XYZ file of C-alpha atoms in Angstrom:
577
model
C -1.273 23.139 19.695
C -2.316 20.006 21.598
C -0.067 17.083 22.443
C -1.085 13.448 22.382
C -1.386 12.031 25.889
C -1.809 8.883 27.938
C -3.246 8.693 31.436
C -4.780 6.347 33.982
C -8.303 7.260 35.093
C -10.715 5.931 37.713
C -14.189 4.525 37.081
C -15.617 8.059 37.080
C -13.119 9.233 34.459
C -11.021 11.343 36.841
C -7.293 11.385 36.012
C -5.238 9.419 38.545
C -1.871 9.503 36.795
C -0.472 11.290 33.765
C 1.996 9.077 31.878
C 4.884 10.985 30.277
C 5.211 10.671 26.490
C 7.833 12.058 24.129
C 5.953 14.666 22.052
C 7.897 13.638 18.943
C 6.681 10.025 19.076
C 3.622 9.459 16.922
C 2.093 7.103 14.364
C 1.524 8.893 11.052
C -2.083 8.494 9.796
C -3.467 7.457 13.191
C -7.076 8.468 13.767
C -7.370 11.471 16.076
C -9.515 11.605 19.203
C -9.815 10.194 22.709
C -10.503 6.678 23.893
C -10.884 5.174 27.363
C -11.030 1.467 28.139
C -9.491 -1.616 29.682
C -6.245 -3.092 28.361
C -5.684 -6.354 26.464
C -2.224 -7.685 25.609
C -2.127 -9.233 22.094
C 1.557 -10.168 21.672
C 2.624 -9.124 18.124
C -0.941 -8.671 16.889
C -0.867 -11.365 14.221
C -4.230 -12.753 12.997
C -3.614 -15.973 14.921
C -2.953 -13.987 18.118
C -6.343 -12.270 17.929
C -7.952 -15.618 17.112
C -6.285 -17.194 20.154
C -7.567 -14.430 22.441
C -11.070 -15.083 21.123
C -10.692 -18.843 21.674
C -9.901 -18.349 25.401
C -12.773 -15.898 25.891
C -10.761 -12.658 26.019
C -12.467 -9.975 23.933
C -10.584 -6.899 22.725
C -13.871 -5.142 21.892
C -13.944 -1.739 23.548
C -10.394 -2.088 24.881
C -6.992 -0.537 24.251
C -4.776 -3.241 22.738
C -1.080 -3.309 23.686
C 1.224 -5.042 21.177
C 4.932 -5.592 20.661
C 6.921 -4.122 17.773
C 7.867 -6.729 15.140
C 6.778 -10.316 14.754
C 6.577 -9.938 10.986
C 3.589 -7.576 11.317
C 3.762 -3.897 10.375
C 2.227 -1.214 12.599
C -0.493 -0.735 9.965
C -1.467 -4.422 10.030
C -1.490 -4.478 13.847
C -3.863 -1.503 14.023
C -6.065 -2.817 11.198
C -6.481 -6.216 12.870
C -7.164 -4.620 16.268
C -9.820 -2.406 14.685
C -11.415 -5.379 12.895
C -11.684 -7.140 16.235
C -13.473 -4.191 17.827
C -10.631 -2.476 19.717
C -10.952 1.211 20.550
C -7.249 2.107 20.546
C -3.738 0.694 20.082
C -0.413 1.094 21.915
C 2.759 -0.419 20.400
C 6.024 -0.845 22.287
C 9.521 -2.370 21.707
C 10.042 -5.388 23.972
C 13.598 -6.138 25.201
C 13.097 -9.702 23.922
C 12.924 -8.352 20.351
C 15.096 -5.230 20.435
C 18.141 -5.364 22.748
C 17.886 -2.837 25.604
C 21.034 -3.675 27.519
C 22.960 -0.432 28.256
C 26.224 -2.412 28.406
C 25.783 -3.351 24.734
C 24.631 -1.380 21.735
C 20.907 -1.314 22.452
C 17.767 0.745 22.639
C 17.173 2.356 26.020
C 13.866 1.622 27.736
C 12.739 5.250 27.344
C 12.749 5.207 23.522
C 9.699 4.406 21.409
C 9.675 3.064 17.845
C 7.504 4.989 15.366
C 5.943 3.779 12.125
C 2.972 4.818 9.961
C -0.364 2.999 10.309
C -1.901 3.363 6.837
C -2.663 -0.124 5.488
C -1.512 0.788 2.011
C 1.031 2.984 0.299
C 1.008 6.432 -1.215
C -1.154 9.443 -0.441
C -4.091 7.999 1.528
C -6.410 10.721 0.202
C -5.877 9.895 -3.490
C -6.068 6.068 -3.488
C -5.482 4.610 -6.931
C -4.743 7.915 -8.679
C -1.833 10.368 -8.475
C -1.631 13.603 -6.501
C 0.572 15.409 -9.014
C 1.061 19.182 -8.956
C -1.168 19.552 -5.907
C -4.068 18.235 -7.963
C -7.373 19.324 -6.472
C -9.179 16.007 -6.593
C -11.880 15.795 -3.931
C -10.294 13.826 -1.077
C -11.357 10.161 -0.986
C -9.921 8.618 2.193
C -8.236 5.258 1.628
C -10.013 2.235 3.091
C -6.664 1.461 4.738
C -6.773 4.503 7.044
C -7.460 3.441 10.640
C -10.573 4.619 12.445
C -9.042 4.157 15.907
C -6.162 6.071 17.573
C -2.693 4.536 17.802
C 0.392 5.601 19.733
C 3.973 4.297 20.002
C 5.053 3.889 23.632
C 8.332 3.005 25.341
C 9.141 -0.249 27.115
C 8.974 1.654 30.421
C 5.415 2.821 29.732
C 4.401 -0.669 28.550
C 5.774 -2.198 31.778
C 3.793 0.309 33.857
C 0.552 -0.678 32.091
C 1.049 -4.432 31.738
C 2.211 -4.883 35.335
C -1.231 -3.701 36.520
C -3.213 -6.120 34.343
C -5.169 -9.097 35.600
C -6.791 -11.920 33.708
C -5.819 -15.273 32.164
C -2.080 -15.988 31.837
C -0.320 -15.577 28.492
C 0.949 -18.561 26.492
C 4.698 -19.065 27.145
C 5.630 -17.862 23.627
C 3.962 -14.481 24.332
C 6.175 -13.632 27.283
C 8.583 -10.810 26.627
C 11.321 -9.472 28.895
C 9.704 -6.447 30.468
C 10.949 -6.181 34.074
C 8.458 -6.872 36.862
C 5.717 -7.886 34.420
C 3.794 -11.116 35.023
C 2.408 -11.827 31.571
C -1.408 -11.847 31.646
C -3.941 -10.981 28.948
C -6.309 -8.534 30.660
C -8.688 -6.778 30.171
C -9.142 -5.999 33.876
C -6.964 -3.292 35.384
C -5.989 -2.920 39.041
C -8.339 -0.887 41.276
C -10.883 -0.527 38.454
C -8.524 1.776 36.618
C -8.736 2.330 32.884
C -6.406 3.773 30.272
C -7.283 6.984 28.482
C -5.407 7.865 25.308
C -5.665 11.036 23.244
C -4.151 11.481 19.780
C -3.947 14.895 18.135
C -2.105 14.295 14.873
C -2.495 17.071 12.305
C -2.501 16.417 8.547
C -0.463 18.864 6.452
C 0.036 18.925 2.666
C 3.723 18.576 1.755
C 5.395 18.978 -1.644
C 7.457 15.859 -2.452
C 10.466 15.639 -4.759
C 11.447 12.402 -6.493
C 14.872 12.586 -8.150
C 15.517 10.700 -11.418
C 18.708 9.991 -13.326
C 18.712 7.931 -16.502
C 21.076 6.035 -18.776
C 19.291 5.542 -22.087
C 19.363 2.210 -23.889
C 19.934 1.917 -27.636
C 18.002 -1.166 -28.742
C 14.752 -1.650 -26.868
C 12.616 1.116 -25.378
C 11.667 0.376 -22.661
C 21.710 5.920 7.735
C 19.746 2.607 7.478
C 16.333 4.039 6.713
C 17.423 5.957 3.632
C 21.088 7.021 3.788
C 22.627 3.619 3.059
C 20.279 2.892 0.142
C 20.980 6.308 -1.361
C 24.736 5.754 -1.091
C 24.500 2.393 -2.908
C 22.205 3.947 -5.533
C 24.704 6.730 -6.231
C 27.586 4.252 -6.454
C 25.663 2.097 -8.952
C 24.843 5.186 -11.026
C 28.512 6.242 -10.967
C 29.687 2.752 -11.967
C 27.292 2.367 -14.907
C 28.055 5.910 -16.081
C 31.768 5.089 -16.087
C 31.061 1.906 -18.107
C 29.125 3.901 -20.714
C 31.986 6.400 -21.017
C 34.305 3.453 -21.712
C 32.087 2.117 -24.512
C 29.391 0.012 -22.824
C 26.080 0.402 -24.672
C 23.073 -0.926 -22.735
C 20.264 -2.446 -24.796
C 17.677 -1.107 -22.356
C 17.470 2.087 -20.294
C 18.285 2.338 -16.588
C 16.555 4.705 -14.188
C 18.167 5.578 -10.856
C 15.528 7.084 -8.572
C 15.525 8.546 -5.075
C 11.940 8.573 -3.788
C 10.558 11.054 -1.278
C 8.419 10.307 1.829
C 9.259 6.621 2.142
C 8.612 6.632 5.906
C 5.008 7.626 5.314
C 4.092 4.591 3.224
C 6.331 4.910 0.136
C 4.332 7.967 -0.914
C 6.718 9.347 -3.549
C 7.061 6.020 -5.364
C 3.368 5.140 -5.193
C 2.140 8.509 -6.469
C 4.540 8.224 -9.415
C 3.322 4.675 -10.113
C -0.298 5.837 -10.012
C 0.528 8.560 -12.528
C 2.041 6.165 -15.087
C 0.210 2.919 -14.332
C -1.260 2.367 -17.795
C 2.149 2.437 -19.514
C 4.435 0.806 -16.941
C 3.877 -2.807 -18.015
C 4.932 -1.765 -21.528
C 8.070 0.081 -20.393
C 9.325 -1.264 -17.072
C 11.234 -4.565 -16.994
C 12.056 -4.817 -13.274
C 12.570 -2.750 -10.141
C 15.120 -3.113 -7.319
C 14.585 -1.416 -3.958
C 17.598 -0.479 -1.828
C 15.456 0.612 1.136
C 17.038 -0.637 4.385
C 19.455 -2.665 2.233
C 21.939 -3.176 5.073
C 20.732 -4.301 8.503
C 23.658 -6.631 9.243
C 26.164 -8.907 7.496
C 25.088 -12.458 8.355
C 22.355 -13.411 5.896
C 20.920 -12.116 2.651
C 17.134 -11.815 2.308
C 15.498 -11.115 -1.054
C 11.816 -10.157 -0.945
C 10.949 -10.798 -4.546
C 8.582 -11.576 -7.359
C 9.097 -15.220 -8.415
C 9.918 -13.991 -11.927
C 13.298 -12.723 -10.657
C 14.482 -15.814 -8.741
C 16.674 -17.222 -11.559
C 18.357 -13.845 -11.923
C 19.095 -13.725 -8.193
C 20.232 -17.358 -8.111
C 22.813 -16.585 -10.801
C 24.021 -13.384 -9.102
C 24.596 -14.869 -5.621
C 26.923 -17.445 -7.208
C 29.154 -14.634 -8.485
C 29.367 -12.259 -5.492
C 31.547 -12.806 -2.424
C 29.871 -12.934 0.983
C 30.676 -9.775 3.008
C 31.547 -11.779 6.129
C 33.208 -14.885 4.660
C 36.178 -14.096 2.405
C 36.645 -16.477 -0.532
C 33.060 -17.779 -0.316
C 30.172 -16.686 -2.480
C 26.832 -15.692 -0.978
C 25.416 -18.866 -2.566
C 27.988 -21.262 -1.076
C 27.585 -19.753 2.390
C 23.786 -19.985 2.151
C 24.063 -23.671 1.148
C 26.194 -24.295 4.245
C 23.539 -22.579 6.383
C 20.706 -24.799 5.189
C 19.932 -23.968 1.570
C 20.048 -20.931 -0.701
C 16.276 -21.211 -1.214
C 15.906 -19.547 2.195
C 17.138 -16.294 0.680
C 13.952 -15.942 -1.421
C 11.047 -14.457 0.542
C 7.624 -13.119 -0.511
C 7.086 -9.389 -0.964
C 5.498 -7.695 2.061
C 3.200 -4.681 2.364
C 5.673 -2.173 3.852
C 8.429 -3.055 1.381
C 9.749 -0.397 -0.985
C 9.290 -2.927 -3.809
C 5.755 -4.048 -2.933
C 3.738 -1.430 -4.853
C 5.686 -2.036 -8.047
C 4.510 -5.653 -8.203
C 1.226 -5.682 -6.251
C -0.082 -2.382 -7.676
C 1.684 -1.851 -11.010
C 2.450 -5.413 -12.172
C 6.224 -4.891 -12.500
C 8.580 -7.635 -11.177
C 10.326 -6.186 -8.123
C 12.860 -7.157 -5.473
C 14.039 -5.696 -2.170
C 17.457 -6.928 -1.041
C 18.721 -6.841 2.523
C 21.700 -8.116 4.483
C 20.552 -8.903 8.022
C 22.048 -9.876 11.354
C 20.667 -12.383 13.859
C 20.648 -9.624 16.460
C 18.180 -6.931 15.347
C 19.420 -3.377 14.757
C 17.670 -1.672 17.685
C 17.559 1.936 16.445
C 15.446 1.567 13.295
C 12.518 4.036 13.278
C 13.910 5.884 16.302
C 15.785 9.207 16.657
C 18.915 7.183 17.511
C 19.343 5.809 13.967
C 22.706 7.432 13.148
C 25.851 6.550 11.186
C 28.044 6.193 14.341
C 25.504 3.858 15.958
C 25.186 1.880 12.748
C 28.948 1.531 12.215
C 29.319 0.382 15.824
C 26.549 -2.193 15.279
C 28.321 -3.476 12.130
C 31.790 -3.443 13.672
C 32.923 -0.743 11.237
C 32.173 -2.957 8.198
C 29.504 -0.819 6.511
C 31.744 -0.148 3.490
C 32.419 -3.770 2.549
C 28.779 -4.810 3.075
C 27.617 -1.929 0.874
C 30.121 -2.942 -1.794
C 28.843 -6.537 -1.884
C 25.231 -5.364 -2.027
C 26.096 -3.003 -4.886
C 27.875 -5.808 -6.775
C 24.858 -8.066 -6.330
C 22.376 -5.522 -7.705
C 24.852 -4.554 -10.413
C 25.127 -8.158 -11.654
C 21.349 -8.456 -11.985
C 20.875 -5.050 -13.591
C 23.678 -5.784 -16.050
C 21.885 -8.889 -17.309
C 18.532 -7.109 -17.494
C 19.935 -4.285 -19.629
C 22.215 -6.445 -21.781
C 20.749 -9.944 -22.407
C 18.950 -10.378 -25.723
C 16.048 -12.091 -23.935
C 14.924 -10.867 -20.539
C 16.052 -13.392 -17.885
C 12.681 -13.758 -16.140
C 11.296 -17.136 -15.058
C 7.885 -17.028 -16.763
C 6.883 -20.497 -15.486
C 7.205 -19.547 -11.792
C 3.565 -18.684 -11.122
C 2.398 -22.109 -12.295
C 4.176 -23.526 -9.220
C 2.437 -21.059 -6.860
C -0.980 -22.089 -8.182
C -0.009 -25.781 -8.157
C 0.578 -25.586 -4.393
C -2.881 -24.094 -3.902
C -4.417 -26.685 -6.238
C -3.018 -29.456 -4.024
C -4.504 -27.710 -0.970
C -7.838 -27.371 -2.791
C -7.773 -31.017 -3.779
C -7.720 -32.074 -0.117
C -11.131 -30.427 0.307
C -12.439 -31.582 -3.067
C -15.041 -34.038 -1.701
C -16.520 -31.525 0.720
C -16.614 -28.806 -1.931
C -18.289 -31.178 -4.399
C -20.923 -31.988 -1.761
C -21.685 -28.254 -1.621
C -21.890 -28.114 -5.410
C -18.592 -26.268 -5.816
C -16.259 -27.794 -8.403
C -12.536 -26.947 -8.310
C -12.095 -28.423 -11.813
C -12.284 -25.025 -13.502
C -9.277 -23.765 -11.522
C -7.312 -26.953 -12.243
C -7.959 -26.445 -15.971
C -6.892 -22.779 -15.819
C -3.680 -23.745 -14.007
C -2.949 -26.361 -16.663
C -3.587 -23.819 -19.423
C -1.218 -21.304 -17.804
C 1.485 -23.904 -17.203
C 1.316 -25.147 -20.814
C 1.309 -21.602 -22.220
C 4.369 -20.601 -20.155
C 6.282 -23.770 -21.043
C 5.387 -23.433 -24.738
C 6.623 -19.830 -24.781
C 9.826 -20.829 -22.964
C 10.497 -23.635 -25.483
C 9.885 -21.267 -28.376
C 12.434 -18.863 -26.889
C 14.974 -21.657 -26.334
C 14.819 -22.715 -30.014
C 14.723 -19.262 -31.636
C 17.420 -17.075 -33.152
C 17.650 -14.538 -30.354
C 20.151 -12.394 -32.256
C 17.329 -11.462 -34.615
C 16.163 -8.083 -33.179
C 12.556 -8.564 -34.349
C 12.272 -12.019 -32.747
C 13.891 -10.841 -29.471
C 11.610 -7.810 -29.246
C 8.527 -9.967 -29.881
C 9.380 -12.374 -27.074
C 10.497 -9.654 -24.656
C 7.204 -7.810 -25.120
C 5.327 -10.931 -24.019
C 7.720 -11.676 -21.131
C 7.405 -8.120 -19.788
C 3.632 -8.459 -19.462
C 3.561 -11.676 -17.402
C 3.511 -9.918 -14.002
C 0.872 -7.491 -15.251
C -1.434 -10.357 -16.225
C -1.790 -11.245 -12.527
C -3.407 -7.909 -11.659
C -7.094 -8.696 -11.245
C -9.251 -6.683 -13.637
C -12.319 -7.566 -11.564
C -11.591 -5.268 -8.592
C -11.468 -1.470 -8.434
C -8.004 0.065 -8.366
C -9.330 2.815 -6.069
C -10.940 0.468 -3.535
C -8.417 -2.380 -3.868
C -5.168 -0.854 -5.197
C -3.045 -3.979 -4.658
C -4.795 -6.013 -7.348
C -2.137 -8.711 -7.814
C -3.823 -12.048 -7.089
C -0.649 -13.630 -5.646
C 1.061 -10.705 -3.885
C -1.835 -8.293 -3.426
C -4.030 -7.483 -0.477
C -7.774 -8.104 -0.385
C -10.577 -10.579 -0.889
C -9.510 -11.363 -4.473
C -6.100 -12.823 -3.577
C -4.884 -16.404 -3.395
C -4.036 -15.821 0.273
C -7.620 -14.757 1.093
C -8.948 -17.733 -0.849
C -6.628 -20.121 1.044
C -7.549 -18.670 4.441
C -11.245 -18.990 3.605
C -10.767 -22.579 2.442
C -9.130 -23.596 5.748
C -12.347 -22.609 7.550
C -13.954 -25.725 6.058
C -12.118 -27.762 8.670
C -11.115 -25.233 11.367
C -14.415 -23.333 11.707
C -17.123 -24.606 9.284
C -19.722 -22.208 10.682
C -17.764 -19.223 9.358
C -17.339 -20.708 5.853
C -19.384 -18.560 3.455
C -20.180 -20.661 0.392
C -21.388 -17.827 -1.864
C -18.352 -15.679 -0.975
C -16.027 -18.619 -1.631
C -17.627 -19.257 -5.044
C -17.040 -15.621 -5.964
C -13.434 -15.662 -4.723
C -12.698 -18.868 -6.636
C -14.319 -17.517 -9.808
C -12.423 -14.194 -9.714
C -9.095 -15.913 -9.134
C -9.754 -18.497 -11.850
C -10.780 -15.865 -14.411
C -7.588 -13.905 -13.713
C -5.441 -17.034 -14.100
C -7.243 -18.083 -17.290
C -6.808 -14.572 -18.665
C -3.071 -14.765 -17.967
C -2.912 -18.127 -19.771
C -4.799 -16.747 -22.777
C -2.574 -13.669 -22.958
C 0.590 -15.758 -22.684
C -0.599 -17.909 -25.599
C -0.286 -14.882 -27.850
C -2.705 -14.840 -30.767
C -6.286 -14.563 -29.544
C -7.649 -16.121 -32.772
C -5.683 -19.333 -32.176
C -7.190 -20.013 -28.734
C -9.977 -22.590 -28.629
C -12.026 -23.424 -25.544
C -14.398 -26.340 -25.957
C -14.699 -27.401 -22.330
C -17.945 -27.055 -20.427
C -18.081 -26.420 -16.712
C -20.845 -27.214 -14.245
C -21.738 -24.346 -11.920
């Protein structure tokens, strides 16, 4: 009944110019309402970009923040950081420097906006931490990740109109995009005392979602770009494994092939299902592979993954041919390009695999072939098969085949190997890196009465427990079904052990201390630790003690659980607090 709008107003609030918006462009989960203020340009809206603005005396408080699409920051993170810094509204646009907008090449035109949801989380934001099955009538509890400020996607043309009228300090060179006729300045002053007024009128509607499951049951152990391509690969994998079973293949473990609903709105279908079966997943689910946006090019493979799956991936890329380089494996091509280790990347919040690991404690991976030149039509109405085939030079079929082979190789090992091929020692390395970072600040922490020794001991306990379990597996008769089941049960729980039991699943759903999101994570602890040298005045000793204690208890708990028998664990150390 009422469209979102954007206009320029004078100091008295009278409308000087109405800026045209496409009525179909919106940010799902944006706060509704009106906001009027000056404009500040914040580049991609990373934490360091907001910190830099603060360091040069430019405040975003009370302003509308304009940011570029991309930069490794989701729309939700951009809006959340702007809100934390006091902004009153957010506008996000695609810059020609990031998404090609040359009409002579396959590119986005300057009158197209990119849309994405702005909920800092996944799933139904009104049932955080628990499922909304069968239209369950739980009293709504808004997620803490819902923004309190309005956000709108705008086109490059609209962004140029606004940014060209800004005055203020100049931008750093790395912040300059390619908007025509725009001299890059930060704001917040606007020409002729003008201000921007934005109005957002999103309407929330309940929608029935349908997740579609297909299964191949095991017999030994219980246990277009945006969505079109992933669904096609999923169906081909299901067809292939079904054909293998008909020819006599008998998987040890079950496979589930699932098509989730409402992925564009924060992986709602997957997250609600996870919330419904959270207490049993770590006993039943071995691993999860996401095919969301699996093909974005044919140059490089990226695997956003839990460290537990890196050995599995390393083996598979040595067996599958690269889609662009005939006769070469993905591994050999990656080694030529600077090292196969670059393929492995950490899970990120908007990933289709993220909730499985960070929320449910199941090792997960999202695979993607990418191109150096970004696919410009993602999250726009122009994302179509003809555009995509043109972008890929008609090679969608062969890229999809290689991606399917890669996932198939890994799934085959997971359903067939006697012992699950997960690297249980991997998290010891993650904590070792932090321990080294902590050690650099050891003297200063000791002077404040904070001892890092407890964490070092917990890391050592975890490392020894993982290595002891791995050695026991290496020297056991794995063809003995009882022995294999015993070890697999312990291996399957490793990821789950890293979910912090000291935070609320409703208030902090992503409880994983390595991959999660919140004050309890290793990332938050590291960022807080760096304040000791970068900004000592903001270092909060009591908060740091609590963060360190919660992380250490979680790590020690994982070590104890990995050891196995609780009655054989002895702790005789004493710690000074």
